[in-house]
Amino acid sequence: MNRFLMTAAMVSLLAGAGSATAQVTEEDLANDQASTSDVLTNGMGRHLQRYSPLDILNKDNVKNLQPAWAFSLGGEKQRGQETQPLVHDGIMYITGSYSRLYAIDLKTGSELWQYDARLPEGILPCCDVINRGAAIYGDNVYFGTLDARLVALNAKTGDVVWNKKIADYKAGYSYTAAPLIVHGKVIVGNSGGEFGIVGTVYAYDAENGDLIWTRPTIEGHMGTLNGEESTMTGELNASWPGDMWKTGGGATWLGGSYDADTNTLVFGAGNPAPWNSWLRNAGQNNDGSGDNLYAASRIGIDPDTGEIKWHFQTTPREGWDYDGVNEVVAYEDREGNKRFATADRNGFFYVLNREDGAFVSAVPFVKDISWAEGIDENGRPIFVEENRPGDPSKAADGAKGEVVFASPSFLGGKNWMPMAFSQKTGNFYVPSNEWGMDIWNEPITYKKGAAYLGSGFTIKPNYEDHIGSLKAIDPDTGEIKWEFKNDAPLWGGVMTTAGGLVFTGTPEGRFIAFDDETGEELWSFQTGSGIVGQPITWETDGEQYVSIISGWGGAVPLWGGEVAKKVNYLNQGGLLWTFRLPKELASAE
């Protein structure tokens, strides 16, 4: 449902010469990081570095950053706001909880139009009713909905251009990620890993919404190309026993990145289903036969055909809900090597070769990892088997396996919240959490549309003085250069700038700018609700702007166990804040 508001701002826009929004091209998307007046992609570049070359705002003058305007998402439908704004042609686009999309006048903060998806009864979102952002291309803006649909809207008017079904929401499928656009294709994943769905990457024609190819992420399933079967993912029953692969999970719920140098999409696949690893793999072999490919993996995909180029599995025989979806960032190390980096839910920070996804290195980025002693020379974890949840079939009553304490918790050393890379320092800035869990396995059978876990759990803080931890990590050495500790879990994105700044927010509502070299807090602003969104920055008329959305929610209050009790005082919200450094204060000491 489109709610079109002919505001004064819209009248002004439409009265402009030609009145048409400047079309976004493939070249525009490829140059997004360098073009500082726009933000056209999730990640501020399809490599997801979240780095801006702008240095108008810097360590000396960030103290003069001040609010320019604020925009309320309004209504009673709030909960978590995890979107990253897009900026183009004088308009900002944001998504909101319950599958809403807004177009906002960039100068005034006035609403131009709003689209509310008509969500049916019975949707099954796992971890709050969030949406992480949109994509823009041509004349359209694209986003996904909680009933697993992909919608294209006219960027100027908000009118529906096309609306396509991704998957069956009644079977547990949903969609929450920002789409990725490459070579005229809208590339999306799916959500629903806790319902025994099958993770898949889909490519749609951006112009008309036709499905071009699909690539399942669980072995044994067939991909498609132009409406015909193409190739099987992996080899049937190579690492999945019996028929378990048919409901194998591996949801691609965080979306992907694109490496233009190798023409490769990189998507992560989530947890295998069910969580109970004993049901998936009798005998728990460590020879690869029980790895459950390609769940808990990063997968390189050809954007033209959907064929798998390579894969790297971070947690074989996964048994703790350590999804492998965390973003893969393309960068160059200090010696000029082309690398990928990813901070996994399992607590290890990985560096891979960009040509073929081959393992380069891995180091822990959180403390107290209990499930593995480390990572071997091939990139495979060295398991601590006694810290795997126990086999229920060996319990006296067969109802509950041995309870173990595992760290990190199933919400991960890092969850969905995106890290950032600085081309200035060569470091990554990783939002992480120091927590563990009591976890046990239970018997479970698959039922369409029902939770398919086979596990129980209670999350607990590892330390009294903090849970959240923003860490500056040198990817060449694995050294943690500095750390900012936060009482509540960190659940929002990070951004870096050439001005030497690192921006992120906290659940307590503070939006903070840090010194990228020392971690010193240089500026902060209280937004009034918890920040679980993703910051951006851009330049207009020689002035630098920064935006962040505030609105507490996400998985922590829903799944956080003892941690959820720790933060239950936090208020929900739904307010987009935009800050400006006035020209006259840019050189002020």
XYZ file of C-alpha atoms in Angstrom, residues 67-508:
442
model
C 21.679 17.665 14.493
C 20.270 18.870 11.158
C 16.885 17.112 11.233
C 15.114 14.042 12.553
C 12.446 11.880 10.936
C 9.959 9.741 12.858
C 8.780 6.431 11.444
C 5.522 7.114 13.288
C 2.654 4.862 14.276
C 2.623 1.999 16.725
C 4.560 -0.399 14.514
C 8.107 -0.078 15.750
C 10.420 -2.692 17.286
C 13.978 -2.953 15.947
C 15.226 -0.570 13.243
C 18.270 -2.067 11.511
C 18.189 -0.240 8.183
C 21.026 1.456 6.330
C 19.836 4.593 4.493
C 20.455 5.187 0.788
C 20.952 8.694 -0.653
C 20.310 9.683 -4.274
C 19.212 12.774 -6.170
C 18.134 14.725 -3.104
C 16.189 11.837 -1.555
C 16.983 9.467 1.303
C 15.436 5.985 1.303
C 15.074 3.944 4.481
C 13.237 0.763 5.350
C 11.438 0.210 8.643
C 10.100 -2.607 10.775
C 7.073 -4.512 9.457
C 8.286 -4.121 5.847
C 7.904 -0.390 5.278
C 9.893 1.885 2.963
C 10.147 5.692 3.180
C 11.377 8.384 0.801
C 12.561 11.502 2.640
C 13.589 14.941 1.381
C 17.324 15.109 2.031
C 17.434 18.801 2.943
C 14.364 19.120 5.149
C 13.703 15.626 6.511
C 10.114 15.773 5.204
C 8.392 12.606 4.036
C 7.850 12.379 0.277
C 6.120 9.001 0.205
C 5.742 5.812 2.211
C 5.084 2.224 1.164
C 3.617 -0.286 3.627
C 3.638 -3.923 2.553
C 0.362 -5.738 3.142
C 1.685 -8.493 5.389
C -0.587 -11.533 5.748
C -1.446 -13.265 8.985
C 0.899 -16.070 9.938
C 4.300 -14.682 8.966
C 7.140 -16.432 10.816
C 10.046 -14.019 11.363
C 12.711 -15.600 13.519
C 14.333 -12.627 15.158
C 12.133 -9.526 15.163
C 10.213 -7.805 12.363
C 13.224 -5.874 11.091
C 14.425 -4.853 7.633
C 18.047 -4.002 6.886
C 17.695 -1.750 3.868
C 16.900 -1.262 0.215
C 18.708 -1.174 -3.134
C 18.450 1.355 -5.948
C 18.972 0.917 -9.693
C 17.584 2.539 -12.824
C 14.399 4.365 -11.855
C 13.520 1.930 -9.070
C 14.142 1.193 -5.429
C 13.939 -2.442 -4.263
C 13.360 -4.133 -0.923
C 12.153 -7.410 0.561
C 9.280 -8.175 2.925
C 8.636 -10.447 5.887
C 6.305 -12.633 3.817
C 9.251 -13.431 1.524
C 8.473 -11.120 -1.374
C 10.687 -8.786 -3.422
C 9.163 -5.422 -4.359
C 10.276 -2.850 -6.939
C 8.963 0.689 -6.471
C 9.330 3.782 -8.615
C 11.957 5.827 -6.799
C 10.166 9.141 -7.424
C 6.562 8.199 -6.639
C 6.655 4.975 -4.612
C 4.301 3.280 -7.079
C 4.698 -0.501 -7.382
C 6.550 -1.539 -10.556
C 6.556 -5.269 -9.772
C 6.096 -7.557 -6.772
C 7.462 -11.103 -6.807
C 7.191 -14.046 -4.418
C 10.593 -15.338 -3.281
C 9.360 -18.328 -1.258
C 6.455 -19.674 0.856
C 6.126 -17.775 4.125
C 3.863 -20.518 5.490
C 6.859 -22.875 5.417
C 8.893 -20.438 7.512
C 10.534 -18.382 4.773
C 10.915 -14.623 5.188
C 13.243 -11.905 3.926
C 15.077 -9.186 5.860
C 18.339 -8.278 4.061
C 19.149 -5.399 1.738
C 19.160 -6.621 -1.884
C 22.375 -6.538 -3.922
C 22.334 -5.337 -7.547
C 24.948 -6.541 -10.032
C 24.825 -6.305 -13.832
C 21.102 -5.514 -13.892
C 20.199 -8.373 -11.555
C 18.652 -8.033 -8.102
C 20.412 -10.653 -5.973
C 18.715 -11.760 -2.753
C 18.812 -14.559 -0.207
C 16.209 -15.921 2.186
C 15.555 -16.085 5.916
C 14.040 -18.869 7.999
C 16.880 -21.132 9.106
C 15.074 -22.059 12.313
C 12.199 -23.606 10.329
C 13.995 -26.249 8.265
C 13.896 -24.238 5.051
C 16.537 -24.542 2.317
C 18.915 -21.619 1.948
C 18.997 -20.201 -1.572
C 20.423 -17.274 -3.511
C 18.092 -15.831 -6.171
C 18.783 -13.502 -9.121
C 15.917 -11.448 -10.593
C 15.832 -9.185 -13.636
C 15.822 -5.656 -12.195
C 13.579 -4.336 -14.966
C 10.714 -6.809 -14.921
C 11.272 -9.078 -11.908
C 11.735 -12.266 -13.937
C 13.656 -14.967 -12.073
C 16.986 -15.604 -13.859
C 18.713 -18.185 -11.648
C 18.618 -19.836 -8.239
C 21.406 -21.462 -6.261
C 20.519 -23.561 -3.198
C 23.165 -23.627 -0.476
C 22.506 -27.191 0.749
C 24.005 -30.075 -1.215
C 21.602 -32.280 -3.164
C 19.320 -29.463 -4.306
C 19.192 -28.405 -7.961
C 19.889 -24.895 -9.128
C 18.023 -23.280 -12.001
C 18.962 -21.013 -14.896
C 16.385 -19.307 -17.122
C 13.596 -21.542 -15.872
C 15.437 -24.834 -16.384
C 17.377 -27.042 -13.980
C 21.076 -26.215 -14.117
C 23.422 -28.060 -11.753
C 23.196 -29.728 -8.370
C 24.699 -27.999 -5.363
C 27.489 -30.297 -4.202
C 27.056 -34.058 -4.355
C 23.980 -35.832 -2.993
C 24.620 -37.366 0.459
C 28.331 -36.524 0.389
C 28.064 -34.782 3.756
C 24.380 -35.205 4.681
C 22.899 -38.575 5.695
C 19.636 -39.926 4.305
C 17.002 -37.296 3.602
C 18.202 -34.722 6.156
C 19.400 -32.463 3.331
C 15.809 -31.874 2.223
C 15.193 -29.618 5.239
C 18.829 -28.670 5.786
C 18.640 -24.971 6.633
C 21.590 -22.853 5.490
C 19.506 -19.682 5.113
C 21.200 -16.827 3.232
C 19.539 -14.263 5.466
C 22.142 -11.484 5.558
C 22.520 -11.001 1.822
C 25.849 -10.843 0.034
C 28.729 -8.766 -1.270
C 30.251 -8.415 -4.724
C 33.925 -8.463 -5.685
C 34.252 -6.739 -9.053
C 37.905 -7.773 -9.433
C 36.961 -11.452 -9.654
C 33.323 -10.958 -10.739
C 32.153 -12.979 -7.745
C 29.159 -12.782 -5.464
C 29.926 -13.909 -1.923
C 27.043 -15.131 0.223
C 27.074 -16.731 3.635
C 24.914 -19.727 4.532
C 23.446 -20.033 8.011
C 23.071 -22.882 10.466
C 22.210 -26.391 9.315
C 18.816 -27.639 10.469
C 18.115 -28.885 13.018
C 20.569 -27.400 15.522
C 20.908 -30.866 17.071
C 24.039 -32.099 15.266
C 23.576 -35.696 16.524
C 20.378 -36.024 14.498
C 22.139 -34.792 11.379
C 25.226 -36.979 11.687
C 25.238 -40.304 13.471
C 28.773 -41.035 14.606
C 29.959 -37.437 14.188
C 32.710 -38.207 11.707
C 35.567 -35.730 11.390
C 36.604 -36.803 7.890
C 34.311 -34.419 6.036
C 31.471 -36.883 5.602
C 29.497 -35.205 8.373
C 30.271 -31.571 7.551
C 26.761 -30.720 6.263
C 27.823 -28.627 3.302
C 27.244 -25.846 2.477
C 25.715 -24.696 5.750
C 27.822 -22.413 7.982
C 29.889 -21.508 4.912
C 30.923 -18.632 2.670
C 30.168 -19.344 -0.978
C 31.573 -17.673 -4.101
C 28.983 -17.551 -6.910
C 29.103 -16.551 -10.579
C 26.639 -13.622 -10.890
C 25.738 -14.514 -14.477
C 24.878 -18.193 -14.040
C 24.527 -18.886 -10.323
C 27.248 -21.531 -10.431
C 29.346 -22.039 -7.304
C 32.978 -21.021 -7.822
C 34.299 -21.936 -4.368
C 33.263 -22.410 -0.771
C 34.837 -22.096 2.647
C 33.097 -23.668 5.630
C 33.815 -21.919 8.917
C 32.054 -24.399 11.226
C 31.783 -27.972 9.868
C 29.399 -30.254 11.809
C 27.950 -27.074 13.287
C 26.139 -27.666 16.592
C 25.896 -24.276 18.358
C 23.927 -22.167 15.831
C 27.087 -20.506 14.564
C 25.643 -19.229 11.293
C 28.101 -18.581 8.485
C 26.263 -15.555 7.094
C 28.459 -12.759 8.442
C 29.502 -10.325 5.732
C 32.575 -10.959 3.589
C 34.504 -7.762 2.889
C 36.864 -7.417 -0.075
C 39.999 -5.353 0.640
C 43.732 -5.112 -0.046
C 46.163 -5.812 2.769
C 49.206 -3.631 3.436
C 51.304 -5.619 0.955
C 48.730 -5.215 -1.819
C 47.326 -8.750 -1.631
C 43.655 -9.025 -2.553
C 41.868 -10.510 0.423
C 38.463 -11.243 1.901
C 37.806 -10.813 5.622
C 34.928 -12.099 7.715
C 34.315 -12.092 11.470
C 32.372 -15.264 12.110
C 29.650 -15.917 14.628
C 31.885 -18.721 15.964
C 34.338 -16.155 17.380
C 37.157 -16.361 14.798
C 38.230 -13.636 12.358
C 39.142 -15.154 8.979
C 41.202 -13.872 6.064
C 40.689 -15.622 2.706
C 42.251 -15.317 -0.735
C 40.018 -13.353 -3.078
C 40.761 -15.403 -6.185
C 39.478 -18.727 -4.895
C 38.296 -18.286 -1.301
C 41.267 -20.260 0.009
C 42.129 -20.014 3.680
C 44.872 -17.536 4.641
C 44.574 -17.065 8.404
C 42.249 -17.032 11.406
C 42.480 -15.550 14.903
C 39.975 -15.322 17.763
C 38.400 -11.880 18.122
C 36.463 -12.692 21.312
C 37.737 -14.234 24.523
C 36.868 -17.575 26.120
C 36.065 -19.566 22.966
C 35.160 -23.018 24.283
C 33.996 -25.100 21.310
C 37.372 -25.176 19.492
C 41.019 -24.993 20.529
C 41.853 -23.047 17.413
C 41.948 -23.276 13.609
C 44.368 -25.624 11.827
C 46.524 -24.835 8.784
C 43.671 -25.768 6.435
C 41.170 -23.466 8.105
C 39.361 -26.292 9.871
C 38.458 -25.883 13.552
C 40.159 -28.055 16.137
C 37.058 -29.179 18.021
C 36.755 -29.596 21.770
C 34.274 -32.463 21.506
C 33.341 -32.492 25.199
C 32.009 -28.964 24.685
C 29.528 -30.110 22.033
C 25.959 -30.407 23.404
C 25.286 -34.014 24.402
C 23.476 -36.684 22.390
C 19.872 -37.030 23.685
C 19.705 -40.650 22.518
C 22.375 -41.511 25.080
C 20.551 -39.815 27.950
C 18.699 -41.980 30.460
C 15.299 -40.628 29.449
C 16.231 -39.759 25.841
C 14.631 -36.336 26.283
C 17.611 -34.104 26.893
C 21.297 -34.501 26.175
C 24.094 -33.347 28.450
C 24.078 -29.597 29.089
C 27.342 -27.831 28.244
C 28.477 -24.242 28.597
C 29.579 -22.879 25.242
C 31.189 -19.573 24.374
C 30.395 -17.570 22.365
C 26.631 -17.862 22.683
C 24.494 -18.786 19.687
C 24.008 -15.061 19.017
C 27.699 -15.099 18.196
C 30.981 -13.364 18.796
C 29.571 -11.157 16.029
C 26.080 -11.448 14.642
C 24.570 -9.589 11.677
C 25.872 -6.138 12.674
C 28.374 -5.098 9.995
C 32.001 -4.304 10.665
C 33.942 -1.644 8.742
C 37.361 -1.467 7.091
C 39.473 1.697 6.987
C 41.647 2.300 3.942
C 43.405 4.903 6.100
C 44.558 2.589 8.912
C 44.273 -0.815 7.220
C 42.318 -2.075 10.230
C 38.866 -3.585 10.651
C 36.483 -2.292 13.316
C 34.406 -5.178 14.583
C 31.308 -4.927 16.811
C 31.425 -7.999 19.035
C 29.903 -9.472 22.195
C 31.429 -11.431 25.055
C 28.791 -13.917 26.136
C 28.206 -17.651 26.459
C 25.325 -20.058 26.927
C 24.122 -23.210 28.536
C 22.999 -25.376 25.606
C 21.545 -28.865 25.280
C 20.109 -31.044 22.513
C 16.614 -32.507 22.349
C 14.805 -34.854 19.945
C 12.985 -33.092 17.123
C 11.154 -33.977 13.900
C 10.465 -31.692 10.974
C 7.013 -30.160 10.604
C 6.303 -27.534 7.954
C 6.103 -24.049 9.447
C 7.201 -25.161 12.928
C 10.463 -24.346 14.707
C 13.079 -26.995 13.904
C 15.783 -26.623 16.538
C 16.229 -29.718 18.669
C 18.075 -27.601 21.228
C 17.484 -25.490 24.301
C 19.682 -22.681 25.588
C 20.168 -19.843 28.044
C 22.517 -16.960 27.219
C 24.708 -15.542 29.990
C 27.198 -12.651 30.125
C 30.841 -13.739 30.384
C 31.881 -10.618 32.320
C 30.252 -8.343 34.874
C 31.565 -5.063 33.479
C 30.637 -5.457 29.796
C 29.061 -7.553 27.071
C 29.565 -5.380 23.984
C 33.068 -4.795 22.640
C 34.062 -2.734 19.602
C 37.503 -3.940 18.558
C 40.032 -2.491 16.126
C 41.721 -5.497 14.491
C 44.819 -5.583 12.314
C 43.912 -8.222 9.684
C 47.579 -8.811 8.784
C 48.616 -9.843 12.299
C 45.343 -10.488 14.116
C 46.374 -7.992 16.801
C 43.600 -6.122 18.594
C 44.778 -2.495 18.470
C 42.137 -1.088 20.824
C 38.827 -2.021 22.424
C 35.753 -0.085 23.540
C 33.698 -1.952 26.146
C 29.944 -1.454 26.497
C 27.587 -2.625 29.220
C 24.850 -3.859 26.854
C 25.441 -6.005 23.743
C 26.467 -4.152 20.586
C 23.980 -4.777 17.779
C 24.516 -1.921 15.299
C 26.736 -1.294 12.303
C 30.082 0.512 12.076
C 31.407 3.116 9.627
C 34.905 4.536 9.069
C 36.027 7.720 7.313
C 39.159 9.233 5.823
C 38.816 11.891 8.513
C 40.075 9.321 10.997
C 36.703 8.553 12.571
C 34.859 5.373 13.495
C 31.089 5.685 14.070
C 28.758 3.252 15.790
C 25.857 3.250 18.248
C 24.873 1.468 21.442
C 21.632 -0.044 22.778
C 21.716 2.651 25.437
